[in-house]
Amino acid sequence: SASSLNEVLGRVAGVTIRSMGGVGSSSRISVRGLEGKRMGLYIDGAAVSQMSNFVSLDDVPTDMIERVELYKGIVPYRFGGTAMGGAVNVVLKDYPPRYLDASYEVGSYNTHRANSVFKRSFANLGLELGLGGLFVASDNDYEMTLHNQNDLRVRRGNDAFRKAVLGGSIKETKLWFDELKSEFILTSTRQGIQGIDWDYRSAHNHASSFLVSLEAKRKHFFVEGLDFDFSTAYNIGRYGLCDTARVRHAWDGRTYPTLSPLGGETGPFASDGHHRSHDWIGKLNLEYTLRPDHALNLNLYGTGTWQQPHNELMDRSLGYPANFDSRLTALTTGLSY
């Protein structure tokens, strides 16, 4: 059995998963040689590519997945966005009206995974409540041989990964909308950084975020045959690199001064980043059925991000400001018949 979504996708013909390391490391999905921004990543039709600093497909436990839809080539219009090479859509299970599940998994490299799901439905009110969470921890350390240092055998560490996610949802199906749903997601991540030429001991990346979303659907929206599907999400995040070590460690145990007098074992400058980001996504899909075999579809997909980097220690270490605010907005419109 597969313990992660990346392992599941890696077994599909034409799909290649390029991982940069152990549990929690960044990975890229390649379909027929196309990857990165050419690929769309979705969970129940909601895009997660823009939130890659905080949420990834591999965060979804495999026992919560109903199926994985893989689109090679043309991306269905209902997803929206700018992906041209294909898309991966993870469809989550639809649990019974009353449901509680919890699991715990232990793996190699001292890996621990725990997740839980709770659902309660009130049919007479058309109300559904859901709550879930997961926690992943792994040391990710291992031994390796340095052939350029007389076959020195060392333990490569400082790649510990910790991630916690808590989410909740409320859905109503007996209002004017056929379905009105709101969700929230809290995340917290910490991951060490491994060295190759040097033995990194304390440098790490950290990130945390809070996301809220709203989704509304209605068939025959004011006009017979017109279907309305709207969703939006807003995320506030904090992230950064912390590298304040005052010495560098060689693999043979000897210590050396850092390149910057202010510290930093991974490069020529120290870092204590506390960046902020504001991200939003909005999608509107209108489909008008002219006849049973004829339909007109309009899809509007908008995204925006506001980055507010703050790393005073890095600026002092470099001797000049290197972090500036930035904004980016995009709107993609699709019309199909």
CSV table of N, CA and C in Angstrom, one decimal, residues 130-245:
chain,number,residue,atom,x,y,z
A,130,GLY,N,-18.1,19.3,9.7
A,130,GLY,CA,-16.9,18.4,9.6
A,130,GLY,C,-15.7,19.0,10.3
A,131,LEU,N,-14.8,18.1,10.8
A,131,LEU,CA,-13.6,18.6,11.5
A,131,LEU,C,-12.6,17.5,11.2
A,132,GLY,N,-11.4,17.9,10.9
A,132,GLY,CA,-10.3,17.0,10.7
A,132,GLY,C,-8.9,17.6,10.9
A,133,GLY,N,-8.0,16.7,11.1
A,133,GLY,CA,-6.6,17.2,11.4
A,133,GLY,C,-5.6,16.2,11.1
A,134,LEU,N,-4.3,16.6,10.9
A,134,LEU,CA,-3.3,15.6,10.7
A,134,LEU,C,-2.0,16.2,11.3
A,135,PHE,N,-1.1,15.3,11.6
A,135,PHE,CA,0.2,15.6,12.1
A,135,PHE,C,1.3,14.7,11.5
A,136,VAL,N,2.3,15.2,10.9
A,136,VAL,CA,3.4,14.4,10.3
A,136,VAL,C,4.7,14.9,10.9
A,137,ALA,N,5.5,13.9,11.3
A,137,ALA,CA,6.9,14.2,11.8
A,137,ALA,C,7.8,13.1,11.3
A,138,SER,N,9.0,13.6,10.9
A,138,SER,CA,10.1,12.7,10.5
A,138,SER,C,11.4,13.3,10.7
A,139,ASP,N,12.4,12.4,11.1
A,139,ASP,CA,13.8,12.9,11.3
A,139,ASP,C,14.5,13.0,10.0
A,140,ASN,N,14.2,12.1,9.1
A,140,ASN,CA,14.8,12.2,7.7
A,140,ASN,C,16.3,12.1,7.7
A,141,ASP,N,17.0,11.6,8.7
A,141,ASP,CA,18.4,11.5,8.7
A,141,ASP,C,18.9,10.1,8.3
A,142,TYR,N,20.1,10.1,7.8
A,142,TYR,CA,20.6,8.8,7.2
A,142,TYR,C,22.2,8.9,7.1
A,143,GLU,N,22.8,7.8,6.9
A,143,GLU,CA,24.3,7.8,6.8
A,143,GLU,C,24.6,7.8,5.3
A,144,MET,N,25.8,8.5,5.0
A,144,MET,CA,26.3,8.5,3.7
A,144,MET,C,27.8,8.5,3.7
A,145,THR,N,28.4,8.2,2.6
A,145,THR,CA,29.9,8.2,2.4
A,145,THR,C,30.3,9.3,1.6
A,146,LEU,N,31.3,10.1,2.1
A,146,LEU,CA,31.9,11.2,1.3
A,146,LEU,C,33.1,10.7,0.6
A,147,HIS,N,33.0,10.4,-0.7
A,147,HIS,CA,34.1,9.9,-1.4
A,147,HIS,C,35.2,11.0,-1.6
A,148,ASN,N,34.8,12.3,-1.6
A,148,ASN,CA,35.8,13.3,-1.8
A,148,ASN,C,36.6,13.7,-0.5
A,149,GLN,N,36.2,12.9,0.6
A,149,GLN,CA,36.9,13.1,1.9
A,149,GLN,C,37.4,11.8,2.4
A,150,ASN,N,38.1,11.1,1.6
A,150,ASN,CA,38.7,9.8,2.0
A,150,ASN,C,37.6,8.8,2.5
A,151,ASP,N,36.5,8.7,1.8
A,151,ASP,CA,35.4,7.8,2.1
A,151,ASP,C,34.9,7.9,3.5
A,152,LEU,N,34.9,9.2,4.0
A,152,LEU,CA,34.4,9.4,5.4
A,152,LEU,C,32.9,9.1,5.5
A,153,ARG,N,32.6,8.3,6.5
A,153,ARG,CA,31.2,7.9,6.8
A,153,ARG,C,30.6,8.9,7.8
A,154,VAL,N,29.5,9.6,7.4
A,154,VAL,CA,28.9,10.6,8.3
A,154,VAL,C,27.4,10.4,8.3
A,155,ARG,N,26.7,10.9,9.3
A,155,ARG,CA,25.3,11.0,9.4
A,155,ARG,C,24.8,12.3,8.9
A,156,ARG,N,24.0,12.3,7.9
A,156,ARG,CA,23.4,13.6,7.3
A,156,ARG,C,22.1,13.9,8.0
A,157,GLY,N,22.1,14.9,8.8
A,157,GLY,CA,20.9,15.3,9.6
A,157,GLY,C,20.4,16.6,9.3
A,158,ASN,N,19.7,17.2,10.3
A,158,ASN,CA,19.1,18.6,10.1
A,158,ASN,C,18.1,18.6,9.0
A,159,ASP,N,17.3,17.5,8.8
A,159,ASP,CA,16.3,17.5,7.8
A,159,ASP,C,15.0,17.2,8.5
A,160,ALA,N,14.9,17.3,9.8
A,160,ALA,CA,13.6,17.0,10.5
A,160,ALA,C,12.5,17.8,10.0
A,161,PHE,N,11.3,17.1,9.8
A,161,PHE,CA,10.1,17.8,9.3
A,161,PHE,C,9.0,17.6,10.3
A,162,ARG,N,8.3,18.7,10.5
A,162,ARG,CA,7.1,18.7,11.4
A,162,ARG,C,6.0,19.5,10.7
A,163,LYS,N,4.8,18.9,10.6
A,163,LYS,CA,3.7,19.7,10.0
A,163,LYS,C,2.4,19.3,10.7
A,164,ALA,N,1.6,20.3,11.1
A,164,ALA,CA,0.3,20.1,11.7
A,164,ALA,C,-0.8,20.9,10.9
A,165,VAL,N,-1.9,20.2,10.7
A,165,VAL,CA,-3.0,20.8,9.9
A,165,VAL,C,-4.3,20.6,10.6
A,166,LEU,N,-5.1,21.6,10.8
A,166,LEU,CA,-6.4,21.5,11.4
A,166,LEU,C,-7.4,22.2,10.4
A,167,GLY,N,-8.5,21.5,10.1
A,167,GLY,CA,-9.5,22.1,9.2
A,167,GLY,C,-10.9,21.8,9.7
A,168,GLY,N,-11.8,22.6,9.3
A,168,GLY,CA,-13.2,22.4,9.6
A,168,GLY,C,-14.1,23.0,8.5
A,169,SER,N,-15.4,22.5,8.5
A,169,SER,CA,-16.3,22.9,7.4
A,169,SER,C,-17.7,22.9,7.9
A,170,ILE,N,-18.5,23.7,7.3
A,170,ILE,CA,-20.0,23.7,7.6
A,170,ILE,C,-20.7,23.9,6.2
A,171,LYS,N,-21.7,23.0,6.0
A,171,LYS,CA,-22.4,23.0,4.7
A,171,LYS,C,-23.9,23.0,4.9
A,172,GLU,N,-24.6,23.8,4.2
A,172,GLU,CA,-26.0,23.9,4.3
A,172,GLU,C,-26.6,23.6,2.9
A,173,THR,N,-27.7,22.8,2.8
A,173,THR,CA,-28.2,22.4,1.5
A,173,THR,C,-29.7,22.7,1.5
A,174,LYS,N,-30.3,23.4,2.4
A,174,LYS,CA,-31.7,23.7,2.4
A,174,LYS,C,-32.0,25.2,2.4
A,175,LEU,N,-31.0,26.0,2.0
A,175,LEU,CA,-31.2,27.4,1.8
A,175,LEU,C,-31.6,27.7,0.3
A,176,TRP,N,-31.5,29.0,-0.1
A,176,TRP,CA,-31.8,29.3,-1.5
A,176,TRP,C,-30.8,28.7,-2.4
A,177,PHE,N,-29.6,28.6,-2.0
A,177,PHE,CA,-28.6,27.9,-2.8
A,177,PHE,C,-28.7,26.4,-2.6
A,178,ASP,N,-28.5,25.6,-3.6
A,178,ASP,CA,-28.5,24.2,-3.5
A,178,ASP,C,-27.4,23.7,-2.5
A,179,GLU,N,-26.3,24.4,-2.5
A,179,GLU,CA,-25.2,24.0,-1.6
A,179,GLU,C,-24.4,25.3,-1.2
A,180,LEU,N,-24.3,25.5,0.0
A,180,LEU,CA,-23.5,26.7,0.5
A,180,LEU,C,-22.5,26.1,1.6
A,181,LYS,N,-21.3,26.3,1.3
A,181,LYS,CA,-20.2,25.7,2.2
A,181,LYS,C,-19.1,26.6,2.5
A,182,SER,N,-18.7,26.6,3.8
A,182,SER,CA,-17.6,27.4,4.2
A,182,SER,C,-16.6,26.5,5.0
A,183,GLU,N,-15.3,26.8,4.8
A,183,GLU,CA,-14.2,26.0,5.4
A,183,GLU,C,-13.1,26.9,5.9
A,184,PHE,N,-12.4,26.3,6.9
A,184,PHE,CA,-11.2,27.0,7.4
A,184,PHE,C,-10.1,25.9,7.5
A,185,ILE,N,-8.8,26.4,7.3
A,185,ILE,CA,-7.7,25.5,7.4
A,185,ILE,C,-6.5,26.2,8.1
A,186,LEU,N,-6.0,25.6,9.2
A,186,LEU,CA,-4.8,26.2,9.9
A,186,LEU,C,-3.7,25.2,9.6
A,187,THR,N,-2.5,25.8,9.3
A,187,THR,CA,-1.3,24.9,9.1
A,187,THR,C,-0.1,25.5,9.8
A,188,SER,N,0.8,24.6,10.2
A,188,SER,CA,2.1,25.0,10.8
A,188,SER,C,3.1,24.0,10.3
A,189,THR,N,4.3,24.5,9.8
A,189,THR,CA,5.3,23.7,9.2
A,189,THR,C,6.7,24.2,9.7
A,190,ARG,N,7.6,23.2,10.0
A,190,ARG,CA,9.0,23.5,10.2
A,190,ARG,C,9.8,22.4,9.6
A,191,GLN,N,10.8,22.8,8.8
A,191,GLN,CA,11.7,21.8,8.1
A,191,GLN,C,13.1,22.3,8.1
A,192,GLY,N,14.0,21.4,8.6
A,192,GLY,CA,15.4,21.6,8.6
A,192,GLY,C,16.0,21.6,7.2
A,193,ILE,N,17.2,22.2,7.0
A,193,ILE,CA,17.9,22.3,5.7
A,193,ILE,C,19.2,21.5,5.8
A,194,GLN,N,19.3,20.5,4.9
A,194,GLN,CA,20.5,19.6,4.9
A,194,GLN,C,21.6,20.3,4.1
A,195,GLY,N,22.9,20.0,4.5
A,195,GLY,CA,24.0,20.5,3.7
A,195,GLY,C,24.7,19.4,3.0
A,196,ILE,N,25.5,19.7,2.0
A,196,ILE,CA,26.3,18.7,1.3
A,196,ILE,C,27.8,19.0,1.5
A,197,ASP,N,28.2,20.2,1.2
A,197,ASP,CA,29.6,20.6,1.4
A,197,ASP,C,29.9,20.8,2.9
A,198,TRP,N,28.9,21.3,3.6
A,198,TRP,CA,29.0,21.5,5.1
A,198,TRP,C,27.9,20.8,5.8
A,199,ASP,N,28.2,20.6,7.1
A,199,ASP,CA,27.3,19.9,8.0
A,199,ASP,C,26.4,21.0,8.7
A,200,TYR,N,25.2,21.2,8.1
A,200,TYR,CA,24.3,22.2,8.6
A,200,TYR,C,23.7,21.6,9.9
A,201,ARG,N,23.6,22.5,11.0
A,201,ARG,CA,23.1,22.0,12.2
A,201,ARG,C,21.8,22.6,12.7
A,202,SER,N,21.5,23.9,12.3
A,202,SER,CA,20.3,24.5,12.8
A,202,SER,C,19.5,25.3,11.8
A,203,ALA,N,19.9,25.5,10.6
A,203,ALA,CA,19.1,26.3,9.6
A,203,ALA,C,17.8,25.6,9.3
A,204,HIS,N,16.8,26.3,9.2
A,204,HIS,CA,15.5,25.7,8.9
A,204,HIS,C,14.5,26.7,8.3
A,205,ASN,N,13.5,26.2,7.6
A,205,ASN,CA,12.4,27.0,7.1
A,205,ASN,C,11.2,26.8,8.0
A,206,HIS,N,10.4,27.8,8.0
A,206,HIS,CA,9.1,27.7,8.8
A,206,HIS,C,8.0,28.4,8.1
A,207,ALA,N,6.8,27.9,8.3
A,207,ALA,CA,5.6,28.5,7.7
A,207,ALA,C,4.4,28.2,8.5
A,208,SER,N,3.5,29.2,8.5
A,208,SER,CA,2.1,29.0,9.1
A,208,SER,C,1.1,29.8,8.3
A,209,SER,N,-0.1,29.3,8.3
A,209,SER,CA,-1.1,30.0,7.5
A,209,SER,C,-2.5,29.8,8.1
A,210,PHE,N,-3.4,30.7,7.7
A,210,PHE,CA,-4.9,30.5,8.0
A,210,PHE,C,-5.7,30.8,6.7
A,211,LEU,N,-6.5,29.9,6.3
A,211,LEU,CA,-7.2,30.0,5.1
A,211,LEU,C,-8.7,29.8,5.4
A,212,VAL,N,-9.5,30.7,4.7
A,212,VAL,CA,-11.0,30.6,4.8
A,212,VAL,C,-11.5,30.5,3.4
A,213,SER,N,-12.6,29.8,3.2
A,213,SER,CA,-13.1,29.6,1.8
A,213,SER,C,-14.6,29.6,1.9
A,214,LEU,N,-15.2,29.9,0.8
A,214,LEU,CA,-16.7,29.9,0.6
A,214,LEU,C,-17.1,29.4,-0.8
A,215,GLU,N,-18.1,28.5,-0.8
A,215,GLU,CA,-18.5,27.9,-2.0
A,215,GLU,C,-20.0,27.9,-2.1
A,216,ALA,N,-20.6,28.3,-3.3
A,216,ALA,CA,-22.0,28.4,-3.5
A,216,ALA,C,-22.4,27.8,-4.8
A,217,LYS,N,-23.4,26.9,-4.8
A,217,LYS,CA,-23.9,26.3,-6.1
A,217,LYS,C,-25.4,26.4,-6.1
A,218,ARG,N,-25.9,26.5,-7.4
A,218,ARG,CA,-27.3,26.5,-7.6
A,218,ARG,C,-27.6,26.2,-9.0
A,219,LYS,N,-28.6,25.2,-9.2
A,219,LYS,CA,-29.0,24.9,-10.5
A,219,LYS,C,-30.2,25.8,-10.9
A,220,HIS,N,-30.4,26.1,-12.1
A,220,HIS,CA,-31.5,27.0,-12.6
A,220,HIS,C,-31.4,28.4,-11.9
A,221,PHE,N,-30.3,29.0,-12.0
A,221,PHE,CA,-29.9,30.2,-11.3
A,221,PHE,C,-30.7,31.4,-12.0
A,222,PHE,N,-31.9,31.7,-11.4
A,222,PHE,CA,-32.8,32.8,-11.9
A,222,PHE,C,-33.4,32.4,-13.3
A,223,VAL,N,-32.6,31.6,-14.1
A,223,VAL,CA,-33.1,31.3,-15.4
A,223,VAL,C,-33.1,29.8,-15.6
A,224,GLU,N,-34.1,29.2,-16.1
A,224,GLU,CA,-34.2,27.7,-16.3
A,224,GLU,C,-33.0,27.3,-17.2
A,225,GLY,N,-32.2,26.3,-16.7
A,225,GLY,CA,-31.1,25.8,-17.5
A,225,GLY,C,-29.8,26.4,-17.2
A,226,LEU,N,-29.7,27.5,-16.3
A,226,LEU,CA,-28.5,28.1,-16.0
A,226,LEU,C,-28.0,27.6,-14.7
A,227,ASP,N,-26.8,27.0,-14.7
A,227,ASP,CA,-26.2,26.5,-13.4
A,227,ASP,C,-25.1,27.5,-12.9
A,228,PHE,N,-25.1,27.8,-11.7
A,228,PHE,CA,-24.2,28.7,-11.0
A,228,PHE,C,-23.3,28.0,-10.1
A,229,ASP,N,-22.0,28.2,-10.2
A,229,ASP,CA,-21.0,27.6,-9.3
A,229,ASP,C,-19.9,28.7,-9.0
A,230,PHE,N,-19.8,29.1,-7.7
A,230,PHE,CA,-18.9,30.1,-7.3
A,230,PHE,C,-18.1,29.6,-6.1
A,231,SER,N,-16.8,30.0,-6.1
A,231,SER,CA,-16.0,29.6,-5.0
A,231,SER,C,-14.9,30.7,-4.8
A,232,THR,N,-14.5,30.9,-3.6
A,232,THR,CA,-13.4,31.9,-3.3
A,232,THR,C,-12.7,31.5,-2.0
A,233,ALA,N,-11.4,31.9,-1.9
A,233,ALA,CA,-10.6,31.5,-0.8
A,233,ALA,C,-9.6,32.6,-0.5
A,234,TYR,N,-9.3,32.8,0.8
A,234,TYR,CA,-8.4,33.9,1.2
A,234,TYR,C,-7.4,33.3,2.2
A,235,ASN,N,-6.1,33.5,2.0
A,235,ASN,CA,-5.1,32.9,2.8
A,235,ASN,C,-4.2,34.0,3.4
A,236,ILE,N,-3.9,33.9,4.7
A,236,ILE,CA,-2.9,34.8,5.3
A,236,ILE,C,-1.8,33.9,5.8
A,237,GLY,N,-0.6,34.1,5.4
A,237,GLY,CA,0.5,33.3,5.7
A,237,GLY,C,1.8,34.0,6.2
A,238,ARG,N,2.6,33.3,7.0
A,238,ARG,CA,3.9,33.8,7.5
A,238,ARG,C,4.9,32.7,7.2
A,239,TYR,N,6.0,33.1,6.7
A,239,TYR,CA,7.1,32.1,6.4
A,239,TYR,C,8.4,32.7,6.3
A,240,GLY,N,9.5,31.9,6.3
A,240,GLY,CA,10.8,32.5,6.2
A,240,GLY,C,11.9,31.5,6.5
A,241,LEU,N,13.1,31.9,6.3
A,241,LEU,CA,14.3,31.1,6.5
A,241,LEU,C,15.0,31.6,7.8
A,242,CYS,N,15.3,30.7,8.7
A,242,CYS,CA,16.0,31.1,9.9
A,242,CYS,C,17.4,30.4,9.9
A,243,ASP,N,18.4,31.3,9.8
A,243,ASP,CA,19.8,30.8,9.7
A,243,ASP,C,20.7,31.8,10.5
A,244,THR,N,20.8,31.6,11.8
A,244,THR,CA,21.5,32.5,12.6
A,244,THR,C,22.8,31.9,13.3
A,245,ALA,N,23.2,30.7,12.8
A,245,ALA,CA,24.4,30.0,13.4
A,245,ALA,C,25.6,30.9,13.3
